[in-house]
Short mmCIF file of C-alpha atoms in Angstrom, two decimals:
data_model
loop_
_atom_site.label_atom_id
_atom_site.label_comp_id
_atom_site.label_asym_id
_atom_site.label_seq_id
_atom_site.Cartn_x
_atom_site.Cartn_y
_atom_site.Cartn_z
CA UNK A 1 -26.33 -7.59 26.06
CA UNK A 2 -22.81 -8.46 26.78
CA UNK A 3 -20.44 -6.92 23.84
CA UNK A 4 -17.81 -9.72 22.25
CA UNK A 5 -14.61 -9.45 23.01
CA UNK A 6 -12.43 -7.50 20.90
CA UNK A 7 -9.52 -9.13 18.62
CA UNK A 8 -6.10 -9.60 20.53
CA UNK A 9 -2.96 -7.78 18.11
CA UNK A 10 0.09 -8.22 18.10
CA UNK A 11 1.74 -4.75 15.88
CA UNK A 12 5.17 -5.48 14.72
CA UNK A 13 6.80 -1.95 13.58
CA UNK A 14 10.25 -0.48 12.32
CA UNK A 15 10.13 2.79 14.10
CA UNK A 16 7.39 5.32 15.05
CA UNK A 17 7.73 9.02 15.18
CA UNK A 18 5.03 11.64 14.14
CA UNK A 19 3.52 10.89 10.71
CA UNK A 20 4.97 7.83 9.78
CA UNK A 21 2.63 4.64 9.44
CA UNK A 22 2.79 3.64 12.45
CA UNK A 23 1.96 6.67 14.05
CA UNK A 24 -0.98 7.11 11.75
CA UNK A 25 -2.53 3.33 12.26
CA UNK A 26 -1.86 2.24 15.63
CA UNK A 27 -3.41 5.26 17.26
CA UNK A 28 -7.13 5.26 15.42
CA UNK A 29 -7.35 0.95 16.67
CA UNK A 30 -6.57 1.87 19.72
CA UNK A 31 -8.17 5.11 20.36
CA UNK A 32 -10.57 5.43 17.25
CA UNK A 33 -11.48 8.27 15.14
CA UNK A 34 -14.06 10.47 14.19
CA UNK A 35 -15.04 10.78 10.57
CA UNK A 36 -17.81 13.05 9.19
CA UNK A 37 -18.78 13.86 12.92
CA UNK A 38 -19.38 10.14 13.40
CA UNK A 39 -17.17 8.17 16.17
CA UNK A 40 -15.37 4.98 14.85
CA UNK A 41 -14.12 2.20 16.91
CA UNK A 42 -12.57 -1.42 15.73
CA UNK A 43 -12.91 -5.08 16.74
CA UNK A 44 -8.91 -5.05 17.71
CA UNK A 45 -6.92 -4.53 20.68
CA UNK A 46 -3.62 -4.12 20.62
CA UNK A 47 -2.24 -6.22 23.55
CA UNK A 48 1.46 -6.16 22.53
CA UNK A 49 3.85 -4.61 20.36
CA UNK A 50 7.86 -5.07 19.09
CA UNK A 51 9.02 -1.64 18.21
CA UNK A 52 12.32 -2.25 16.39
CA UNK A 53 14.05 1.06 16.60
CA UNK A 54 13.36 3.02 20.17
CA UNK A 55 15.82 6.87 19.67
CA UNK A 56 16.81 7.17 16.47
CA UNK A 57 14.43 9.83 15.46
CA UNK A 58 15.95 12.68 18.06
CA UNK A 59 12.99 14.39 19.74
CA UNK A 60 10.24 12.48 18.25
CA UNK A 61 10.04 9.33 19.30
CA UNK A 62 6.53 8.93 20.10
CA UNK A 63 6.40 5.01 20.61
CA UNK A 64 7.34 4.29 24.24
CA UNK A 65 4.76 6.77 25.87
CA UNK A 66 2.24 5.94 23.64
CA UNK A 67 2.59 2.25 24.82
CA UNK A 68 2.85 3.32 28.49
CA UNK A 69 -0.08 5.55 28.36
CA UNK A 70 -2.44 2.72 27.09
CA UNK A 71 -1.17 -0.19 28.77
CA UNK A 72 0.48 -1.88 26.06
CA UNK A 73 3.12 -4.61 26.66
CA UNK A 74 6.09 -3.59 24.92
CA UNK A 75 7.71 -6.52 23.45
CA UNK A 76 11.43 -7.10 23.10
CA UNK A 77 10.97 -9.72 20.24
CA UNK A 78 8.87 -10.76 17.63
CA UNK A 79 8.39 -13.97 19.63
CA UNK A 80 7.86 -12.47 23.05
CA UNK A 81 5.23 -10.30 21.12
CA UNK A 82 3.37 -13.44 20.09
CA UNK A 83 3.12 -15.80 22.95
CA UNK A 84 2.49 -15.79 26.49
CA UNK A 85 5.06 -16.99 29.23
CA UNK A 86 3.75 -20.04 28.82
CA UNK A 87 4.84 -20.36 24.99
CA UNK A 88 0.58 -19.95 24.07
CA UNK A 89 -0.07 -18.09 21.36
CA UNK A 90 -1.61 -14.99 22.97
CA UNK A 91 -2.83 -13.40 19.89
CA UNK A 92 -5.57 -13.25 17.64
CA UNK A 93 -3.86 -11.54 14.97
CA UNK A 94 -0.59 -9.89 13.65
CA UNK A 95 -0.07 -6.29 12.13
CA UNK A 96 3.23 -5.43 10.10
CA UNK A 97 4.56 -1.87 9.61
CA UNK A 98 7.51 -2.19 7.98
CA UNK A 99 8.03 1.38 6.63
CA UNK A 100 10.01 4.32 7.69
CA UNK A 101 12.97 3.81 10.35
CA UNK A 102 17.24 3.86 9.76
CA UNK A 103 17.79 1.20 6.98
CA UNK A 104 20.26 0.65 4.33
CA UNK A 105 19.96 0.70 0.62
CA UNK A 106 21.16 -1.72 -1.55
CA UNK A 107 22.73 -0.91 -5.34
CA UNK A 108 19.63 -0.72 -6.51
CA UNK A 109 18.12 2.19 -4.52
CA UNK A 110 16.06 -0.02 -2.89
CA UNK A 111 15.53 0.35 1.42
CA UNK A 112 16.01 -2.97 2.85
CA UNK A 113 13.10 -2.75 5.21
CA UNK A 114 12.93 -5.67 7.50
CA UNK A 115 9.72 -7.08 6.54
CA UNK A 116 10.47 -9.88 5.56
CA UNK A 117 12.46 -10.74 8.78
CA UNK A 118 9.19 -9.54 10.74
CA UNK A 119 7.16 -12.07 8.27
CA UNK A 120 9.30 -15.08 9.28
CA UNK A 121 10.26 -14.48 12.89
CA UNK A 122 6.12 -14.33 13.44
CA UNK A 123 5.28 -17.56 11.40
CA UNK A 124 8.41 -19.22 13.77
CA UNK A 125 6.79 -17.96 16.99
CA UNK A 126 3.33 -19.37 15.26
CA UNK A 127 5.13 -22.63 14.17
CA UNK A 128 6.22 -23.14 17.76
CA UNK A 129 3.21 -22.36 19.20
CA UNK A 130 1.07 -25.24 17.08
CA UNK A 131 -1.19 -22.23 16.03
CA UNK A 132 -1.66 -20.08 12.80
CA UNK A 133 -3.43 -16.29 12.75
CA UNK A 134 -3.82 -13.98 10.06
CA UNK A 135 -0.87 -11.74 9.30
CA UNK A 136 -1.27 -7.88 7.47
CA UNK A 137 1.14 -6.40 5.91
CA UNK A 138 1.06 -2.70 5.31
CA UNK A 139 1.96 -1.61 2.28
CA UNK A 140 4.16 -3.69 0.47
CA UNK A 141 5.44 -7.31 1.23
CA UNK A 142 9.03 -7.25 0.63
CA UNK A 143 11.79 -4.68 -1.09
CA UNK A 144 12.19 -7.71 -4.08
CA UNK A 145 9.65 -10.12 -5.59
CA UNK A 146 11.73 -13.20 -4.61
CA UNK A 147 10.88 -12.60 -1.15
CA UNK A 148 7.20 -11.41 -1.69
CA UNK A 149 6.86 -14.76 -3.70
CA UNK A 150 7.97 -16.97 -1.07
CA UNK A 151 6.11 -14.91 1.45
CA UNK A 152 3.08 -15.66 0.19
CA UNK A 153 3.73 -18.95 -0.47
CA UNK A 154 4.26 -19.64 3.14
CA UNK A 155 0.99 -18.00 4.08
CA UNK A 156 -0.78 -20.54 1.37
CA UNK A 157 1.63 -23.59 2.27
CA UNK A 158 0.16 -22.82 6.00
CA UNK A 159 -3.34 -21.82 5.69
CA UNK A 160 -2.38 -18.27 7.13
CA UNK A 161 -4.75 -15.74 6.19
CA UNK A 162 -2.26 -12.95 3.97
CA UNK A 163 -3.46 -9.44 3.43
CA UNK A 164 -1.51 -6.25 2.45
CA UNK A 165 -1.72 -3.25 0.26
CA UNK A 166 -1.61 0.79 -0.01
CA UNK A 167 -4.28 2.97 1.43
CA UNK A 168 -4.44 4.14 -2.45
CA UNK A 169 -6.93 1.89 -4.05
CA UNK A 170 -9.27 2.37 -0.80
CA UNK A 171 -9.60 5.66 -0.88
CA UNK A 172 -12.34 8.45 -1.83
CA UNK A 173 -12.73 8.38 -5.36
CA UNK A 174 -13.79 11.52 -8.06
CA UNK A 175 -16.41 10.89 -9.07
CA UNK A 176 -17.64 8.74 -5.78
CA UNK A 177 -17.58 5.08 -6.87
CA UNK A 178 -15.54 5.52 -9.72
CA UNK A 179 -14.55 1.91 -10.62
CA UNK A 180 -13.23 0.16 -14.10
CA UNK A 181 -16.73 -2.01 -14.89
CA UNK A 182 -15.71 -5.22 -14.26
CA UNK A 183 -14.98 -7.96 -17.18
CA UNK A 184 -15.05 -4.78 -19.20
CA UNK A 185 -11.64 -5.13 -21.86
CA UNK A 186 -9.10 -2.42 -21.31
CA UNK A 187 -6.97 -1.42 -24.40
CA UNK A 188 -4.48 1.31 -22.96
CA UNK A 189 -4.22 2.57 -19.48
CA UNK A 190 -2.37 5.38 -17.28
CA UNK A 191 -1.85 6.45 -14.00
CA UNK A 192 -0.34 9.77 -12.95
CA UNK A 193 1.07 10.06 -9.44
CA UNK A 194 4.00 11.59 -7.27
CA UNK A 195 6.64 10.99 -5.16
CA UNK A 196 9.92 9.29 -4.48
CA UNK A 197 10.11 6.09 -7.09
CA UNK A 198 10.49 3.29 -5.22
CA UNK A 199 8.06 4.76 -1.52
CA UNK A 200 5.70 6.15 -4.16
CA UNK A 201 5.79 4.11 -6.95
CA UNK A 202 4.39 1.13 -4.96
CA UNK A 203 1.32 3.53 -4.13
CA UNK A 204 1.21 4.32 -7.87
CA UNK A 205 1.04 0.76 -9.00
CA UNK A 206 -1.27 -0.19 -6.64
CA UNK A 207 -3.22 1.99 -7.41
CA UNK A 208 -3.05 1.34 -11.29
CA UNK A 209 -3.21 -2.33 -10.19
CA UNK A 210 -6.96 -1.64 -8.26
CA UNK A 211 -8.35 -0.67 -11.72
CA UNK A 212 -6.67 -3.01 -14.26
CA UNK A 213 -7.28 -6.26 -12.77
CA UNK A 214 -10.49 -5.88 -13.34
CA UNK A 215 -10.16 -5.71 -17.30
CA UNK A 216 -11.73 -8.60 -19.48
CA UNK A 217 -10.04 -12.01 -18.68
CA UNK A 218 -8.88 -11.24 -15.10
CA UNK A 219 -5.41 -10.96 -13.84
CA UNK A 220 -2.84 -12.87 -15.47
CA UNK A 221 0.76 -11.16 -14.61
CA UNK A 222 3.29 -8.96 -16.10
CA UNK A 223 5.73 -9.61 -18.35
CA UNK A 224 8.22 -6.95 -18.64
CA UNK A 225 8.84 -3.47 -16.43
CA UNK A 226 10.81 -0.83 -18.06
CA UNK A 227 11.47 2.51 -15.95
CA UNK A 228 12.47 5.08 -17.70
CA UNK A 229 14.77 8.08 -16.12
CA UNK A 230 13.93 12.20 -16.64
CA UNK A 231 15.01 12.54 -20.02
CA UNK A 232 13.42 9.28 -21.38
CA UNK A 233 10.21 9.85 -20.02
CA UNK A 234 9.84 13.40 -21.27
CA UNK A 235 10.74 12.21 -24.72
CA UNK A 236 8.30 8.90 -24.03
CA UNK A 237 5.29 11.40 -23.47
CA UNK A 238 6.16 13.77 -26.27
CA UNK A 239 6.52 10.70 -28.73
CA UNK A 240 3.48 9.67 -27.69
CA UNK A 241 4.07 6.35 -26.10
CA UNK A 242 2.74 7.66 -23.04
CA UNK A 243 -0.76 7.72 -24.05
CA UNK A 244 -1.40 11.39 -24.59
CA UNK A 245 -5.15 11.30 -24.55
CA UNK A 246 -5.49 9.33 -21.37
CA UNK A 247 -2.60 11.45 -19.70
CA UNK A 248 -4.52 14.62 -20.32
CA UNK A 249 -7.80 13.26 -18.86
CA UNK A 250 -5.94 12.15 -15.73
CA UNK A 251 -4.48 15.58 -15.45
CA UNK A 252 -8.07 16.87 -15.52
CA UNK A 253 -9.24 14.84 -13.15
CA UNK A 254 -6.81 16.50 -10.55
CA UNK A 255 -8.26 20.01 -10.31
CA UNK A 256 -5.07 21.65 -10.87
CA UNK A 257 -4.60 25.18 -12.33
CA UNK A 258 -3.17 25.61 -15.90
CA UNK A 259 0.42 27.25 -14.33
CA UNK A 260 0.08 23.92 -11.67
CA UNK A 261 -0.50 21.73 -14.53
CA UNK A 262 2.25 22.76 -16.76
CA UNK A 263 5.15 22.86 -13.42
CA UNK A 264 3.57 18.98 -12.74
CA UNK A 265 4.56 18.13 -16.32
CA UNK A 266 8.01 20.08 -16.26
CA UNK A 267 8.79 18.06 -13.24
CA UNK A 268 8.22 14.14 -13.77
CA UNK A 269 10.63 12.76 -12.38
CA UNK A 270 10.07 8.97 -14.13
CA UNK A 271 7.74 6.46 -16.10
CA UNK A 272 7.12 2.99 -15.30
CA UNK A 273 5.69 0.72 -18.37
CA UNK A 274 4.65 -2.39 -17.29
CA UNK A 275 3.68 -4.81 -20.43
CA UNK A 276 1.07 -7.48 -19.03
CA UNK A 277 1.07 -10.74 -20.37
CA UNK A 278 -2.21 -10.81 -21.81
CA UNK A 279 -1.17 -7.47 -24.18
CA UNK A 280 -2.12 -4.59 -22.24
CA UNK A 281 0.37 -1.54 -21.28
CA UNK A 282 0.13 0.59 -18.72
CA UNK A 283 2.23 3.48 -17.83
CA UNK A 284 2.36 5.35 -14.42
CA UNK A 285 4.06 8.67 -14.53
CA UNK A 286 5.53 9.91 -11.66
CA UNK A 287 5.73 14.11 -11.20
CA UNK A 288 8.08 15.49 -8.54
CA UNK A 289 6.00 19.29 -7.82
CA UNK A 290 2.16 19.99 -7.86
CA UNK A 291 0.42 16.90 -8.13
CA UNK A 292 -0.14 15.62 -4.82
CA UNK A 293 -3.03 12.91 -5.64
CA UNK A 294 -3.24 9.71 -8.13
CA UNK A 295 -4.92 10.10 -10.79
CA UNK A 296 -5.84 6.68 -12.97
CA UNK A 297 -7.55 6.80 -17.00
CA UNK A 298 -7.89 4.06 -19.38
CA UNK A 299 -9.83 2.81 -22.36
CA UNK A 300 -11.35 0.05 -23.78
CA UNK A 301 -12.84 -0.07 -27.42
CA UNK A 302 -15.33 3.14 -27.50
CA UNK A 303 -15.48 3.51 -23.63
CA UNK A 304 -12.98 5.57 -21.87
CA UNK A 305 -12.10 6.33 -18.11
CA UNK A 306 -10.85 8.58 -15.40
CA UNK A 307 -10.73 9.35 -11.93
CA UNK A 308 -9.27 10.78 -9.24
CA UNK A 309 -8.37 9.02 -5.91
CA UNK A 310 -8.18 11.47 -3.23
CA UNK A 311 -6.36 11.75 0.30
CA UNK A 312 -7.02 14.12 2.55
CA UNK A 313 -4.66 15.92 4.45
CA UNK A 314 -3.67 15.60 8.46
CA UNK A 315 -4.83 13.34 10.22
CA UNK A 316 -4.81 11.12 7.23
CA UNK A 317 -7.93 9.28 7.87
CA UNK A 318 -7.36 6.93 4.74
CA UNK A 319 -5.27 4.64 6.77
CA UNK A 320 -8.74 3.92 8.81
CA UNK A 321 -9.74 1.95 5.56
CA UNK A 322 -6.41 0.00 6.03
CA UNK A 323 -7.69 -0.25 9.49
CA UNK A 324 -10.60 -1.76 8.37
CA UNK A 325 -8.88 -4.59 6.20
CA UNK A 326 -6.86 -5.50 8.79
CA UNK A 327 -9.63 -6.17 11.22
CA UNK A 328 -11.60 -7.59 8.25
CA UNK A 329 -8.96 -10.23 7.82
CA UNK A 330 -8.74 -10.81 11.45
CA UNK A 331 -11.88 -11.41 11.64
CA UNK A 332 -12.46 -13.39 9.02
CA UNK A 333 -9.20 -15.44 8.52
CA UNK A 334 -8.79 -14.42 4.89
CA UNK A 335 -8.50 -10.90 3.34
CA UNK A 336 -11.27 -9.27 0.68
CA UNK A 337 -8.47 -8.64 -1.13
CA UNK A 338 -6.28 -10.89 -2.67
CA UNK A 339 -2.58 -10.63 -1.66
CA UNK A 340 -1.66 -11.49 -5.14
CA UNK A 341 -2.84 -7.72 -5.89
CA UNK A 342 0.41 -6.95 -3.46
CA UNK A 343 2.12 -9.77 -4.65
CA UNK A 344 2.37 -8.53 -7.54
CA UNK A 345 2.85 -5.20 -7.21
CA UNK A 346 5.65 -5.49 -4.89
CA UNK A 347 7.24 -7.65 -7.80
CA UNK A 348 6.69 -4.69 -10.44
CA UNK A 349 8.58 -2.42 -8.19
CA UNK A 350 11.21 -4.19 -7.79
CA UNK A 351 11.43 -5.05 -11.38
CA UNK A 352 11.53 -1.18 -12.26
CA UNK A 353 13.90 -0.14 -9.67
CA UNK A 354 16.43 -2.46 -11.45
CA UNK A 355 15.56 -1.55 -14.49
CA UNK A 356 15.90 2.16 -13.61
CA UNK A 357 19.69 0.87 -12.42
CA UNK A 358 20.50 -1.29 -15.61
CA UNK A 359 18.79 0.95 -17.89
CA UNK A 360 17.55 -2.02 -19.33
CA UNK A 361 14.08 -3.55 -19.88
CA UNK A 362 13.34 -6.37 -17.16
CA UNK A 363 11.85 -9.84 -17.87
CA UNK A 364 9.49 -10.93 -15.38
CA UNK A 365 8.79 -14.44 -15.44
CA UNK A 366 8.27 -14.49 -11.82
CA UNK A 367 5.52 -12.09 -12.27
CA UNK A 368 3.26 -14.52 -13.99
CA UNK A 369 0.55 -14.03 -10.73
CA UNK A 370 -3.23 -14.71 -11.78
CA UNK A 371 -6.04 -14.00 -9.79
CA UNK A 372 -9.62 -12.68 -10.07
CA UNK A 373 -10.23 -8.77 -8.94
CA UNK A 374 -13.01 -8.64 -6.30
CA UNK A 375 -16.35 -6.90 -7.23
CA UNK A 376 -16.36 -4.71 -4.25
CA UNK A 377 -14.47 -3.91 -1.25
CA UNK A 378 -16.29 -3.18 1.84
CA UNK A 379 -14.55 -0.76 4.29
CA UNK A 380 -13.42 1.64 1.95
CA UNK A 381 -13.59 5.32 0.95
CA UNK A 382 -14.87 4.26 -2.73
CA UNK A 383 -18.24 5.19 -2.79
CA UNK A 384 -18.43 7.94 0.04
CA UNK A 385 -18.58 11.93 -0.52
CA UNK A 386 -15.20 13.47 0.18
CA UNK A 387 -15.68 14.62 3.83
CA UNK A 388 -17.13 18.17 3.85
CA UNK A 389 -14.53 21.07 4.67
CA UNK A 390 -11.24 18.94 4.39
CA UNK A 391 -8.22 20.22 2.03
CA UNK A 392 -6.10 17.53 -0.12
CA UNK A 393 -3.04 17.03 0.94
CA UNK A 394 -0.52 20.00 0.46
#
């Protein structure tokens, strides 16, 4: 029996040295992986790929041979990545890693990745070509909402199948298939994570986002961020506007020991509120030292919530569930997610990181995003065992 051919991709990536995103997604769809002794391959080969910046990470630059060593065209632009010589479209799909590389930051902290540029220069070379294939986005779609929102207004004006996201929301859960029931109504909700505000918080509010859109009534967008800085949050969790009850139960969830526990409080670096429009508010506190997982509670009436969503350490095998949504959209021309999941949650971020600047509370009434949560996500770490013998991350 004669095996179908595998899915032509196109990558288009910032930079690629050891440990960044691309280095930890391109190689498992082109080589595969091995997960609880069991060999994984994809649908997708990658046939060509525009790496943006080639040196500027001295002594690891880990692109160029890679792309040598596995016959793959190196492309010089987004364009010439796309199409043939004869100005075909010579792809089945398009991958965007958009993260890590030597970009500015603008006044509000924020890194001006070039994603957006990526986004556009491919639907040109698509435009040009008469032809339209899906597009994913790792991570998030854009450093401010303005652009996400017309990004993925483009991929709807065009019929172009949209996906994006964090590896967050698709990885293993504790206790396995931990999930908010959905339709079920949320009152309060928290999510306790780590990192850098603006490269972390994105995982953070996806992840918060994964659970909460599945409350009663669906998803029907955010109406105000506030981030508050070191000194605000510490007060807003002794005050108790940081749900106390829920904020312990997350901190439970993460196996930590008492000393660990009370260093990860001493050190939180920030708080995001987000007020949704349909009443609910969420808070996602971010710790600089200990915690090193995300941790998500909430509660609804008499039923409460918590669990833990774990990454392993090296070789960071959750991105093979990104893996898997990418060739799941490819596939099928439109995502099992809904990008209005990263829509919005690339709108929320940037909404906080000018709040955190202003020290004001933002209005967001280009937040107001509805969509319906799926039921289940195939693909995913949700409902496996954590694989035997592997450490979280350190």
């Amino acid at each position: 029996m004669t095996r179908p051919a595998k899915m032509r991709v196109a990558v288009l990536a910032t930079v690629w040295f050891e440990g960044c995103h691309t280095d930890v997604i391109v190689p498992p769809i082109v080589e595969g992986w091995t997960l609880d002794g069991v060999e994984q391959q994809t649908e997708l080969d990658v046939v060509s790929m525009y790496l943006e910046q080639v040196g500027c990470v001295q002594g690891d630059d880990l692109g160029l041979p890679f792309l040598e060593r596995h016959g793959i065209r190196r492309a010089l632009s987004i364009g010439e990545a796309l199409v043939d010589g004869t100005g075909e479209l010579a792809v089945d799909g398009v991958i965007i890693i958009g993260e890590h590389g030597d970009y500015e930051l603008n006044e509000y902290g924020q890194q001006v990745y070039p994603r957006r540029r990526f986004f556009d220069a491919a639907i040109a070379a698509m435009t040009a070509a008469g032809q339209y294939v899906p597009i994913f986005n790792d991570k998030g779609l854009a450093y401010s909402a303005r652009d996400a929102n017309e990004m993925a207004a483009t991929a709807r004006r065009l019929g172009v199948g949209y996906g994006a996201g964090s590896t967050i929301p698709l990885s293993w859960r504790v206790p396995v298939g931990a999930e908010w029931p959905q339709g079920a109504a949320m009152d309060a909700a928290v999510l306790l994570g780590w990192g850098p505000l603006e490269r972390y918080g994105f995982h953070c509010l996806e992840g918060l986002q994964a659970h909460v859109e599945r409350r009663a009534g669906g998803e029907t967008g955010v109406a105000q961020v506030v981030a508050l800085d070191r000194e605000a949050s510490h007060a807003a969790i002794a005050e108790g506007r940081v749900d106390s009850d829920l904020l312990a139960a997350a901190f439970d969830s993460l196996e930590l020991t008492p000393a660990q526990r009370e260093q990860a409080i001493l050190t939180v670096a920030g708080v995001i509120e987000v007020h949704y429009a349909d009443g609910l508010v969420a808070h996602v506190v971010i710790c600089e030292d200990e915690v090193r997982q995300f941790a998500f509670a909430a509660r609804g009436g008499s039923a409460s919530f918590v669990c833990q969503m774990w990454l392993p350490g090296a070789p960071h095998l959750h991105f093979t569930f990104l893996v898997r949504q990418a060739e799941q959209l490819i596939r099928d021309g439109r995502p099992q997610i809904p990008i209005e999941r990263t829509q919005l949650t690339t709108g929320i971020l940037d909404a906080a990181m000018r709040s955190g600047w202003s020290g004001e509370a933002m209005d967001t009434p280009e937040l107001a995003i509805s969509y319906s949560a799926p039921e289940r996500v195939e693909g995913t770490g949700v409902a496996l065992p954590r694989p035997a013998g592997w450490t979280p991350l350190g």
